[in-house]
CSV table of N, CA and C in Angstrom, one decimal:
chain,number,residue,atom,x,y,z
A,1,UNK,N,-53.8,7.2,-28.4
A,1,UNK,CA,-53.3,6.1,-29.1
A,1,UNK,C,-51.8,6.2,-29.3
A,2,UNK,N,-51.3,7.4,-29.6
A,2,UNK,CA,-49.9,7.6,-29.8
A,2,UNK,C,-49.1,7.3,-28.5
A,3,UNK,N,-49.7,7.7,-27.3
A,3,UNK,CA,-49.1,7.4,-26.0
A,3,UNK,C,-48.9,5.9,-25.8
A,4,UNK,N,-50.0,5.1,-26.2
A,4,UNK,CA,-49.9,3.7,-26.0
A,4,UNK,C,-48.8,3.1,-26.8
A,5,UNK,N,-48.6,3.5,-28.1
A,5,UNK,CA,-47.6,3.0,-28.9
A,5,UNK,C,-46.2,3.3,-28.3
A,6,UNK,N,-46.0,4.5,-27.8
A,6,UNK,CA,-44.7,4.9,-27.2
A,6,UNK,C,-44.5,4.0,-25.9
A,7,UNK,N,-45.5,3.8,-25.2
A,7,UNK,CA,-45.4,2.9,-24.0
A,7,UNK,C,-45.0,1.5,-24.3
A,8,UNK,N,-45.6,1.0,-25.3
A,8,UNK,CA,-45.3,-0.4,-25.7
A,8,UNK,C,-43.8,-0.4,-26.3
A,9,UNK,N,-43.4,0.6,-27.1
A,9,UNK,CA,-42.1,0.6,-27.6
A,9,UNK,C,-41.0,0.7,-26.5
A,10,UNK,N,-41.2,1.5,-25.5
A,10,UNK,CA,-40.3,1.7,-24.4
A,10,UNK,C,-40.3,0.4,-23.5
A,11,UNK,N,-41.4,-0.3,-23.4
A,11,UNK,CA,-41.4,-1.5,-22.6
A,11,UNK,C,-40.6,-2.6,-23.3
A,12,UNK,N,-40.8,-2.7,-24.6
A,12,UNK,CA,-40.0,-3.7,-25.4
A,12,UNK,C,-38.5,-3.3,-25.3
A,13,UNK,N,-38.2,-2.1,-25.5
A,13,UNK,CA,-36.8,-1.6,-25.4
A,13,UNK,C,-36.2,-1.9,-24.1
A,14,UNK,N,-36.9,-1.7,-23.0
A,14,UNK,CA,-36.4,-2.0,-21.6
A,14,UNK,C,-36.2,-3.5,-21.5
A,15,UNK,N,-37.1,-4.3,-22.0
A,15,UNK,CA,-36.9,-5.8,-21.9
A,15,UNK,C,-35.7,-6.2,-22.6
A,16,UNK,N,-35.4,-5.7,-23.8
A,16,UNK,CA,-34.2,-6.0,-24.6
A,16,UNK,C,-33.0,-5.6,-23.9
A,17,UNK,N,-33.0,-4.4,-23.3
A,17,UNK,CA,-31.8,-3.9,-22.6
A,17,UNK,C,-31.5,-4.8,-21.3
A,18,UNK,N,-32.6,-5.2,-20.6
A,18,UNK,CA,-32.4,-6.1,-19.5
A,18,UNK,C,-31.8,-7.4,-19.9
A,19,UNK,N,-32.3,-8.0,-21.0
A,19,UNK,CA,-31.8,-9.2,-21.5
A,19,UNK,C,-30.3,-9.1,-21.9
A,20,UNK,N,-29.9,-8.0,-22.5
A,20,UNK,CA,-28.5,-7.8,-22.9
A,20,UNK,C,-27.6,-7.7,-21.7
A,21,UNK,N,-28.1,-7.0,-20.7
A,21,UNK,CA,-27.3,-6.8,-19.4
A,21,UNK,C,-27.1,-8.2,-18.7
A,22,UNK,N,-28.2,-9.0,-18.7
A,22,UNK,CA,-28.1,-10.3,-18.0
A,22,UNK,C,-27.1,-11.2,-18.8
A,23,UNK,N,-27.1,-11.1,-20.1
A,23,UNK,CA,-26.2,-11.9,-20.9
A,23,UNK,C,-24.8,-11.5,-20.7
A,24,UNK,N,-24.5,-10.1,-20.7
A,24,UNK,CA,-23.2,-9.6,-20.5
A,24,UNK,C,-22.7,-10.0,-19.2
A,25,UNK,N,-23.5,-9.9,-18.2
A,25,UNK,CA,-23.1,-10.2,-16.8
A,25,UNK,C,-22.7,-11.7,-16.7
A,26,UNK,N,-23.5,-12.5,-17.3
A,26,UNK,CA,-23.3,-14.0,-17.3
A,26,UNK,C,-22.0,-14.3,-18.0
A,27,UNK,N,-21.5,-13.6,-19.0
A,27,UNK,CA,-20.3,-13.9,-19.7
A,27,UNK,C,-19.1,-13.2,-19.1
A,28,UNK,N,-19.3,-12.3,-18.1
A,28,UNK,CA,-18.1,-11.6,-17.5
A,28,UNK,C,-17.3,-12.5,-16.6
A,29,UNK,N,-16.0,-12.2,-16.5
A,29,UNK,CA,-15.1,-12.9,-15.7
A,29,UNK,C,-15.2,-12.4,-14.3
A,30,UNK,N,-15.7,-13.3,-13.4
A,30,UNK,CA,-15.9,-13.0,-12.0
A,30,UNK,C,-15.1,-13.9,-11.1
A,31,UNK,N,-14.2,-14.7,-11.7
A,31,UNK,CA,-13.4,-15.7,-11.0
A,31,UNK,C,-12.0,-15.1,-10.8
A,32,UNK,N,-11.6,-15.0,-9.5
A,32,UNK,CA,-10.3,-14.4,-9.2
A,32,UNK,C,-9.2,-15.3,-9.6
A,33,UNK,N,-8.0,-14.8,-9.9
A,33,UNK,CA,-6.8,-15.6,-10.2
A,33,UNK,C,-6.3,-16.4,-9.0
A,34,UNK,N,-5.5,-17.3,-9.2
A,34,UNK,CA,-4.9,-18.1,-8.1
A,34,UNK,C,-3.4,-18.1,-8.1
A,35,UNK,N,-2.9,-18.1,-6.9
A,35,UNK,CA,-1.4,-18.2,-6.8
A,35,UNK,C,-1.0,-19.6,-6.7
A,36,UNK,N,0.3,-19.9,-7.2
A,36,UNK,CA,0.9,-21.2,-7.0
A,36,UNK,C,2.3,-20.9,-6.5
A,37,UNK,N,2.6,-21.5,-5.4
A,37,UNK,CA,3.9,-21.3,-4.8
A,37,UNK,C,4.7,-22.6,-4.9
A,38,UNK,N,6.0,-22.4,-5.2
A,38,UNK,CA,6.9,-23.5,-5.2
A,38,UNK,C,8.0,-23.3,-4.2
A,39,UNK,N,8.6,-24.3,-3.7
A,39,UNK,CA,9.5,-24.2,-2.6
A,39,UNK,C,10.8,-23.4,-3.0
A,40,UNK,N,11.2,-22.5,-2.2
A,40,UNK,CA,12.3,-21.7,-2.4
A,40,UNK,C,13.1,-21.6,-1.1
A,41,UNK,N,14.4,-21.9,-1.3
A,41,UNK,CA,15.3,-21.8,-0.1
A,41,UNK,C,15.9,-20.4,-0.1
A,42,UNK,N,15.3,-19.5,0.6
A,42,UNK,CA,15.7,-18.1,0.7
A,42,UNK,C,15.6,-17.6,2.1
A,43,UNK,N,16.5,-16.7,2.5
A,43,UNK,CA,16.4,-16.0,3.8
A,43,UNK,C,16.3,-14.6,3.5
A,44,UNK,N,15.3,-13.9,4.1
A,44,UNK,CA,15.1,-12.5,3.9
A,44,UNK,C,16.2,-11.7,4.7
A,45,UNK,N,16.9,-10.8,4.0
A,45,UNK,CA,17.9,-10.0,4.6
A,45,UNK,C,17.9,-8.6,4.0
A,46,UNK,N,18.9,-7.8,4.3
A,46,UNK,CA,18.9,-6.4,3.8
A,46,UNK,C,19.1,-6.3,2.3
A,47,UNK,N,19.6,-7.4,1.7
A,47,UNK,CA,19.9,-7.4,0.2
A,47,UNK,C,18.7,-7.9,-0.6
A,48,UNK,N,17.7,-8.4,0.0
A,48,UNK,CA,16.6,-9.1,-0.7
A,48,UNK,C,15.8,-8.0,-1.5
A,49,UNK,N,15.5,-8.3,-2.7
A,49,UNK,CA,14.7,-7.4,-3.6
A,49,UNK,C,13.4,-8.0,-3.8
A,50,UNK,N,12.5,-7.2,-4.4
A,50,UNK,CA,11.1,-7.7,-4.8
A,50,UNK,C,11.2,-8.9,-5.8
A,51,UNK,N,12.2,-8.8,-6.7
A,51,UNK,CA,12.4,-9.9,-7.7
A,51,UNK,C,12.8,-11.2,-7.0
A,52,UNK,N,13.6,-11.1,-5.9
A,52,UNK,CA,14.0,-12.2,-5.1
A,52,UNK,C,12.7,-12.8,-4.5
A,53,UNK,N,11.9,-12.0,-4.0
A,53,UNK,CA,10.7,-12.4,-3.3
A,53,UNK,C,9.7,-13.0,-4.2
A,54,UNK,N,9.7,-12.7,-5.5
A,54,UNK,CA,8.8,-13.2,-6.5
A,54,UNK,C,9.2,-14.6,-7.0
A,55,UNK,N,10.5,-15.0,-6.7
A,55,UNK,CA,11.0,-16.2,-7.2
A,55,UNK,C,10.1,-17.4,-6.6
A,56,UNK,N,9.7,-18.3,-7.4
A,56,UNK,CA,8.9,-19.4,-7.0
A,56,UNK,C,7.4,-19.1,-6.8
A,57,UNK,N,7.0,-18.0,-7.3
A,57,UNK,CA,5.6,-17.6,-7.2
A,57,UNK,C,5.0,-17.4,-8.6
A,58,UNK,N,3.9,-18.0,-8.9
A,58,UNK,CA,3.2,-17.9,-10.2
A,58,UNK,C,1.7,-17.6,-9.9
A,59,UNK,N,1.1,-17.0,-10.9
A,59,UNK,CA,-0.3,-16.7,-10.8
A,59,UNK,C,-1.0,-17.1,-12.1
A,60,UNK,N,-2.2,-17.7,-12.0
A,60,UNK,CA,-2.9,-18.1,-13.2
A,60,UNK,C,-4.4,-17.8,-13.0
A,61,UNK,N,-5.0,-17.5,-14.2
A,61,UNK,CA,-6.4,-17.2,-14.2
A,61,UNK,C,-7.1,-18.1,-15.3
A,62,UNK,N,-8.3,-18.5,-15.0
A,62,UNK,CA,-9.0,-19.4,-15.9
A,62,UNK,C,-9.2,-18.7,-17.3
A,63,UNK,N,-9.4,-17.4,-17.4
A,63,UNK,CA,-9.7,-16.7,-18.6
A,63,UNK,C,-8.4,-16.1,-19.2
A,64,UNK,N,-7.6,-15.5,-18.4
A,64,UNK,CA,-6.4,-14.7,-18.9
A,64,UNK,C,-5.1,-15.6,-18.9
A,65,UNK,N,-5.1,-16.7,-18.3
A,65,UNK,CA,-3.9,-17.6,-18.4
A,65,UNK,C,-2.9,-17.2,-17.3
A,66,UNK,N,-1.6,-17.2,-17.8
A,66,UNK,CA,-0.5,-16.9,-16.9
A,66,UNK,C,-0.4,-15.4,-16.6
A,67,UNK,N,-0.5,-15.1,-15.3
A,67,UNK,CA,-0.5,-13.7,-14.8
A,67,UNK,C,0.8,-13.4,-13.9
A,68,UNK,N,1.8,-14.3,-14.0
A,68,UNK,CA,2.9,-14.2,-13.2
A,68,UNK,C,3.6,-12.8,-13.3
A,69,UNK,N,3.7,-12.2,-14.5
A,69,UNK,CA,4.3,-10.9,-14.6
A,69,UNK,C,3.6,-9.8,-13.9
A,70,UNK,N,2.3,-10.0,-13.6
A,70,UNK,CA,1.5,-9.0,-12.9
A,70,UNK,C,1.6,-9.0,-11.4
A,71,UNK,N,2.3,-10.0,-10.8
A,71,UNK,CA,2.4,-10.1,-9.4
A,71,UNK,C,3.2,-8.9,-8.8
A,72,UNK,N,2.6,-8.4,-7.7
A,72,UNK,CA,3.3,-7.3,-7.0
A,72,UNK,C,3.5,-7.7,-5.5
A,73,UNK,N,4.6,-7.2,-4.9
A,73,UNK,CA,4.8,-7.4,-3.5
A,73,UNK,C,4.2,-6.2,-2.8
A,74,UNK,N,3.2,-6.4,-2.0
A,74,UNK,CA,2.5,-5.3,-1.4
A,74,UNK,C,3.3,-4.8,-0.2
A,75,UNK,N,3.8,-5.7,0.7
A,75,UNK,CA,4.5,-5.3,1.8
A,75,UNK,C,5.2,-6.4,2.4
A,76,UNK,N,6.2,-6.1,3.3
A,76,UNK,CA,6.9,-7.2,4.0
A,76,UNK,C,6.8,-6.8,5.5
A,77,UNK,N,6.4,-7.7,6.3
A,77,UNK,CA,6.3,-7.4,7.8
A,77,UNK,C,7.3,-8.3,8.5
A,78,UNK,N,8.2,-7.7,9.3
A,78,UNK,CA,9.2,-8.5,10.0
A,78,UNK,C,8.6,-8.9,11.4
A,79,UNK,N,8.9,-10.1,11.8
A,79,UNK,CA,8.6,-10.5,13.1
A,79,UNK,C,9.9,-10.8,13.8
A,80,UNK,N,10.4,-9.9,14.6
A,80,UNK,CA,11.7,-9.9,15.1
A,80,UNK,C,11.8,-11.1,16.2
A,81,UNK,N,10.8,-11.4,16.9
A,81,UNK,CA,10.8,-12.4,17.9
A,81,UNK,C,11.0,-13.8,17.3
A,82,UNK,N,10.3,-14.1,16.2
A,82,UNK,CA,10.3,-15.4,15.5
A,82,UNK,C,11.4,-15.4,14.4
A,83,UNK,N,12.0,-14.2,14.1
A,83,UNK,CA,13.0,-14.1,13.1
A,83,UNK,C,12.4,-14.5,11.7
A,84,UNK,N,11.2,-14.0,11.4
A,84,UNK,CA,10.6,-14.3,10.1
A,84,UNK,C,10.2,-13.0,9.4
A,85,UNK,N,9.9,-13.1,8.1
A,85,UNK,CA,9.4,-12.0,7.3
A,85,UNK,C,8.2,-12.6,6.6
A,86,UNK,N,7.0,-11.9,6.8
A,86,UNK,CA,5.8,-12.3,6.1
A,86,UNK,C,5.7,-11.3,4.9
A,87,UNK,N,5.7,-12.0,3.7
A,87,UNK,CA,5.6,-11.2,2.4
A,87,UNK,C,4.2,-11.3,1.9
A,88,UNK,N,3.6,-10.2,1.6
A,88,UNK,CA,2.2,-10.1,1.1
A,88,UNK,C,2.3,-9.8,-0.4
A,89,UNK,N,1.6,-10.7,-1.2
A,89,UNK,CA,1.6,-10.6,-2.7
A,89,UNK,C,0.2,-10.3,-3.1
A,90,UNK,N,0.0,-9.7,-4.3
A,90,UNK,CA,-1.3,-9.4,-4.9
A,90,UNK,C,-1.1,-9.5,-6.4
A,91,UNK,N,-2.2,-9.9,-7.0
A,91,UNK,CA,-2.3,-10.0,-8.5
A,91,UNK,C,-3.7,-9.7,-8.9
A,92,UNK,N,-3.8,-9.1,-10.0
A,92,UNK,CA,-5.2,-8.8,-10.6
A,92,UNK,C,-5.2,-9.3,-12.0
A,93,UNK,N,-6.4,-9.9,-12.4
A,93,UNK,CA,-6.5,-10.3,-13.8
A,93,UNK,C,-7.0,-9.1,-14.6
A,94,UNK,N,-7.2,-9.3,-15.9
A,94,UNK,CA,-7.5,-8.3,-16.8
A,94,UNK,C,-8.9,-7.7,-16.6
A,95,UNK,N,-9.8,-8.5,-15.9
A,95,UNK,CA,-11.1,-8.1,-15.6
A,95,UNK,C,-11.2,-7.3,-14.2
A,96,UNK,N,-10.1,-7.2,-13.5
A,96,UNK,CA,-10.1,-6.5,-12.3
A,96,UNK,C,-10.3,-7.3,-11.0
A,97,UNK,N,-10.3,-8.7,-11.2
A,97,UNK,CA,-10.5,-9.5,-10.0
A,97,UNK,C,-9.1,-9.6,-9.3
A,98,UNK,N,-9.1,-9.5,-8.0
A,98,UNK,CA,-7.8,-9.4,-7.3
A,98,UNK,C,-7.7,-10.6,-6.3
A,99,UNK,N,-6.5,-11.1,-6.2
A,99,UNK,CA,-6.2,-12.2,-5.2
A,99,UNK,C,-5.0,-11.7,-4.4
A,100,UNK,N,-5.0,-11.9,-3.1
A,100,UNK,CA,-3.9,-11.6,-2.2
A,100,UNK,C,-3.5,-12.8,-1.4
A,101,UNK,N,-2.2,-13.1,-1.3
A,101,UNK,CA,-1.7,-14.2,-0.5
A,101,UNK,C,-0.5,-13.7,0.2
A,102,UNK,N,-0.1,-14.5,1.3
A,102,UNK,CA,1.1,-14.2,2.0
A,102,UNK,C,2.0,-15.4,2.1
A,103,UNK,N,3.2,-15.2,2.4
A,103,UNK,CA,4.2,-16.3,2.5
A,103,UNK,C,5.2,-15.9,3.5
A,104,UNK,N,5.7,-16.9,4.3
A,104,UNK,CA,6.6,-16.6,5.4
A,104,UNK,C,8.0,-17.1,5.0
A,105,UNK,N,9.0,-16.3,5.2
A,105,UNK,CA,10.4,-16.6,5.0
A,105,UNK,C,11.2,-16.4,6.3
A,106,UNK,N,12.2,-17.2,6.5
A,106,UNK,CA,13.1,-16.9,7.6
A,106,UNK,C,13.8,-15.6,7.4
A,107,UNK,N,14.1,-14.9,8.4
A,107,UNK,CA,14.7,-13.5,8.3
A,107,UNK,C,16.0,-13.5,9.1
A,108,UNK,N,17.0,-12.8,8.5
A,108,UNK,CA,18.3,-12.5,9.2
A,108,UNK,C,18.2,-11.2,9.8
A,109,UNK,N,17.6,-11.1,11.0
A,109,UNK,CA,17.3,-9.9,11.7
A,109,UNK,C,18.6,-9.1,12.0
A,110,UNK,N,19.7,-9.8,12.4
A,110,UNK,CA,21.0,-9.2,12.7
A,110,UNK,C,21.5,-8.4,11.5
A,111,UNK,N,21.4,-9.0,10.3
A,111,UNK,CA,21.8,-8.3,9.1
A,111,UNK,C,21.0,-7.1,8.8
A,112,UNK,N,19.7,-7.2,8.9
A,112,UNK,CA,18.8,-6.1,8.7
A,112,UNK,C,19.1,-5.0,9.7
A,113,UNK,N,19.3,-5.3,10.9
A,113,UNK,CA,19.6,-4.3,11.9
A,113,UNK,C,21.0,-3.6,11.6
A,114,UNK,N,22.0,-4.4,11.2
A,114,UNK,CA,23.3,-3.8,10.9
A,114,UNK,C,23.3,-3.0,9.6
A,115,UNK,N,22.7,-3.5,8.6
A,115,UNK,CA,22.8,-2.9,7.2
A,115,UNK,C,21.6,-2.1,6.9
A,116,UNK,N,20.5,-2.2,7.7
A,116,UNK,CA,19.3,-1.4,7.4
A,116,UNK,C,18.5,-2.1,6.3
A,117,UNK,N,17.2,-1.9,6.4
A,117,UNK,CA,16.2,-2.4,5.5
A,117,UNK,C,15.5,-1.2,4.9
A,118,UNK,N,15.7,-1.0,3.6
A,118,UNK,CA,15.2,0.3,3.0
A,118,UNK,C,13.7,0.4,3.2
A,119,UNK,N,13.0,-0.7,3.3
A,119,UNK,CA,11.5,-0.7,3.4
A,119,UNK,C,11.1,-0.1,4.8
A,120,UNK,N,12.0,-0.3,5.8
A,120,UNK,CA,11.7,0.2,7.1
A,120,UNK,C,12.1,1.6,7.3
A,121,UNK,N,13.2,2.0,6.7
A,121,UNK,CA,13.9,3.3,7.0
A,121,UNK,C,13.5,4.4,6.0
A,122,UNK,N,12.7,4.1,5.0
A,122,UNK,CA,12.4,5.1,4.0
A,122,UNK,C,11.4,6.1,4.6
A,123,UNK,N,11.7,7.4,4.4
A,123,UNK,CA,10.9,8.4,4.9
A,123,UNK,C,10.2,9.1,3.7
A,124,UNK,N,8.9,9.4,3.9
A,124,UNK,CA,8.2,10.1,2.9
A,124,UNK,C,8.7,11.5,2.7
A,125,UNK,N,9.1,11.8,1.4
A,125,UNK,CA,9.6,13.1,1.1
A,125,UNK,C,8.6,14.3,1.3
A,126,UNK,N,7.4,14.0,1.1
A,126,UNK,CA,6.4,15.0,1.3
A,126,UNK,C,6.1,15.3,2.7
A,127,UNK,N,6.2,14.4,3.6
A,127,UNK,CA,5.9,14.5,5.0
A,127,UNK,C,7.1,14.1,5.8
A,128,UNK,N,8.2,14.8,5.9
A,128,UNK,CA,9.3,14.4,6.7
A,128,UNK,C,9.0,14.5,8.1
A,129,UNK,N,9.9,14.0,8.9
A,129,UNK,CA,9.8,14.0,10.4
A,129,UNK,C,9.7,15.5,10.8
A,130,UNK,N,8.5,15.9,11.3
A,130,UNK,CA,8.3,17.3,11.6
A,130,UNK,C,8.2,17.6,13.1
A,131,UNK,N,8.8,16.7,13.9
A,131,UNK,CA,8.7,16.9,15.4
A,131,UNK,C,9.8,17.8,15.9
A,132,UNK,N,10.6,18.3,15.1
A,132,UNK,CA,11.7,19.1,15.5
A,132,UNK,C,13.0,18.4,15.3
A,133,UNK,N,14.0,19.1,14.8
A,133,UNK,CA,15.3,18.5,14.5
A,133,UNK,C,16.4,19.5,14.7
A,134,UNK,N,17.6,19.0,14.7
A,134,UNK,CA,18.8,19.9,14.9
A,134,UNK,C,19.2,20.4,13.5
A,135,UNK,N,19.5,21.7,13.4
A,135,UNK,CA,20.0,22.3,12.2
A,135,UNK,C,21.4,21.8,12.0
A,136,UNK,N,21.7,21.3,10.8
A,136,UNK,CA,23.1,20.8,10.5
A,136,UNK,C,24.2,21.8,10.5
A,137,UNK,N,23.9,23.1,10.2
A,137,UNK,CA,24.9,24.1,10.1
A,137,UNK,C,25.5,24.5,11.4
A,138,UNK,N,24.7,25.0,12.3
A,138,UNK,CA,25.2,25.5,13.6
A,138,UNK,C,24.7,24.8,14.8
A,139,UNK,N,24.0,23.7,14.7
A,139,UNK,CA,23.6,22.9,15.8
A,139,UNK,C,22.4,23.4,16.6
A,140,UNK,N,21.8,24.5,16.1
A,140,UNK,CA,20.6,25.0,16.8
A,140,UNK,C,19.4,24.2,16.5
A,141,UNK,N,18.5,24.1,17.5
A,141,UNK,CA,17.3,23.3,17.2
A,141,UNK,C,16.3,24.1,16.4
A,142,UNK,N,15.8,23.4,15.4
A,142,UNK,CA,14.8,23.9,14.5
A,142,UNK,C,13.4,23.9,15.3
A,143,UNK,N,12.6,25.0,15.3
A,143,UNK,CA,11.4,24.9,16.0
A,143,UNK,C,10.4,23.9,15.4
A,144,UNK,N,9.7,23.2,16.3
A,144,UNK,CA,8.8,22.2,15.9
A,144,UNK,C,7.6,22.8,15.1
A,145,UNK,N,7.1,22.0,14.2
A,145,UNK,CA,5.9,22.4,13.5
A,145,UNK,C,4.6,22.0,14.3
A,146,UNK,N,4.8,21.3,15.4
A,146,UNK,CA,3.8,20.9,16.3
A,146,UNK,C,4.0,21.5,17.6
A,147,UNK,N,3.5,22.7,17.9
A,147,UNK,CA,3.8,23.3,19.2
A,147,UNK,C,3.4,22.3,20.4
A,148,UNK,N,4.2,22.3,21.4
A,148,UNK,CA,3.9,21.4,22.5
A,148,UNK,C,4.5,20.0,22.4
A,149,UNK,N,4.9,19.7,21.2
A,149,UNK,CA,5.5,18.3,21.0
A,149,UNK,C,6.9,18.4,21.5
A,150,UNK,N,7.3,17.4,22.3
A,150,UNK,CA,8.6,17.4,22.9
A,150,UNK,C,9.5,16.5,22.1
A,151,UNK,N,10.7,16.9,21.8
A,151,UNK,CA,11.7,16.1,21.2
A,151,UNK,C,12.6,15.5,22.2
A,152,UNK,N,13.4,14.6,21.8
A,152,UNK,CA,14.3,13.9,22.8
A,152,UNK,C,15.2,15.0,23.3
A,153,UNK,N,15.3,15.1,24.6
A,153,UNK,CA,16.3,16.0,25.3
A,153,UNK,C,15.6,17.3,25.6
A,154,UNK,N,14.4,17.6,25.2
A,154,UNK,CA,13.7,18.8,25.5
A,154,UNK,C,12.8,18.6,26.7
A,155,UNK,N,12.5,19.7,27.3
A,155,UNK,CA,11.6,19.6,28.5
A,155,UNK,C,10.4,20.4,28.3
A,156,UNK,N,9.4,20.3,29.2
A,156,UNK,CA,8.2,21.0,29.1
A,156,UNK,C,8.5,22.5,29.2
A,157,UNK,N,9.6,22.9,30.0
A,157,UNK,CA,9.9,24.3,30.1
A,157,UNK,C,10.4,24.8,28.7
A,158,UNK,N,11.2,24.0,28.0
A,158,UNK,CA,11.6,24.4,26.7
A,158,UNK,C,10.4,24.6,25.7
A,159,UNK,N,9.4,23.7,25.8
A,159,UNK,CA,8.2,23.9,25.0
A,159,UNK,C,7.4,25.1,25.3
A,160,UNK,N,7.3,25.4,26.6
A,160,UNK,CA,6.6,26.6,27.1
A,160,UNK,C,7.3,27.9,26.6
A,161,UNK,N,8.6,27.9,26.7
A,161,UNK,CA,9.4,29.0,26.3
A,161,UNK,C,9.3,29.2,24.8
A,162,UNK,N,9.2,28.1,24.1
A,162,UNK,CA,9.1,28.2,22.6
A,162,UNK,C,7.7,28.7,22.2
A,163,UNK,N,6.7,28.3,22.9
A,163,UNK,CA,5.3,28.8,22.7
A,163,UNK,C,5.2,30.3,23.0
A,164,UNK,N,5.9,30.7,24.1
A,164,UNK,CA,5.9,32.1,24.5
A,164,UNK,C,6.5,33.0,23.4
A,165,UNK,N,7.7,32.5,23.0
A,165,UNK,CA,8.4,33.3,21.9
A,165,UNK,C,7.7,33.3,20.6
A,166,UNK,N,7.0,32.2,20.3
A,166,UNK,CA,6.2,32.2,19.1
A,166,UNK,C,5.0,33.2,19.2
A,167,UNK,N,4.4,33.2,20.4
A,167,UNK,CA,3.3,34.1,20.6
A,167,UNK,C,3.7,35.6,20.5
A,168,UNK,N,4.9,35.9,21.1
A,168,UNK,CA,5.5,37.2,21.0
A,168,UNK,C,5.8,37.6,19.6
A,169,UNK,N,6.3,36.7,18.8
A,169,UNK,CA,6.7,37.0,17.4
A,169,UNK,C,5.4,37.2,16.6
A,170,UNK,N,4.3,36.5,16.9
A,170,UNK,CA,3.1,36.7,16.2
A,170,UNK,C,2.5,38.1,16.5
A,171,UNK,N,2.6,38.5,17.8
A,171,UNK,CA,2.1,39.8,18.2
A,171,UNK,C,2.9,40.9,17.5
A,172,UNK,N,4.2,40.7,17.4
A,172,UNK,CA,5.1,41.8,16.8
A,172,UNK,C,4.8,41.9,15.3
A,173,UNK,N,4.4,40.8,14.6
A,173,UNK,CA,4.2,40.9,13.2
A,173,UNK,C,2.8,41.5,12.9
A,174,UNK,N,1.9,41.3,13.8
A,174,UNK,CA,0.5,41.8,13.6
A,174,UNK,C,0.3,43.2,14.1
A,175,UNK,N,1.3,43.7,14.9
A,175,UNK,CA,1.2,45.1,15.4
A,175,UNK,C,0.4,45.2,16.7
A,176,UNK,N,0.1,44.1,17.4
A,176,UNK,CA,-0.6,44.2,18.6
A,176,UNK,C,0.3,44.4,19.8
């Protein structure tokens, strides 16, 4: 008898929980925000910042309202042949719904080539170029962290000699 009462109680409790989940899901915000673009007369060059790229872009959500302050520029892709820059934007509402859009701007490729574009030339500090470089103090080549990788101006004979000297150094340190 006691088991039947517990079974009925847990069945009713499960039904109530399912009902609450369905109601909560029905009330949740599942509609992504939308972008609104206005015309901007801008040319992408080496001086263009993210704030410049956000000019004329707004984002709205049915539940959260104006989300313009939450817009981020994900990346900029240059098309050197067509002299354009494709800018990718993203925005998320407070419920986590994300919208992504892109916009094309004319680009001043000559200015970018002459003055550099920080988005293209930035090097990751944790993983610098490890293919071998020249030492700034005395002009000697720093050994590559990737054995067998050839740097500009090196030959396969240089790589083989480097591997041989590395193997000899390892044998000397291990006592073999």
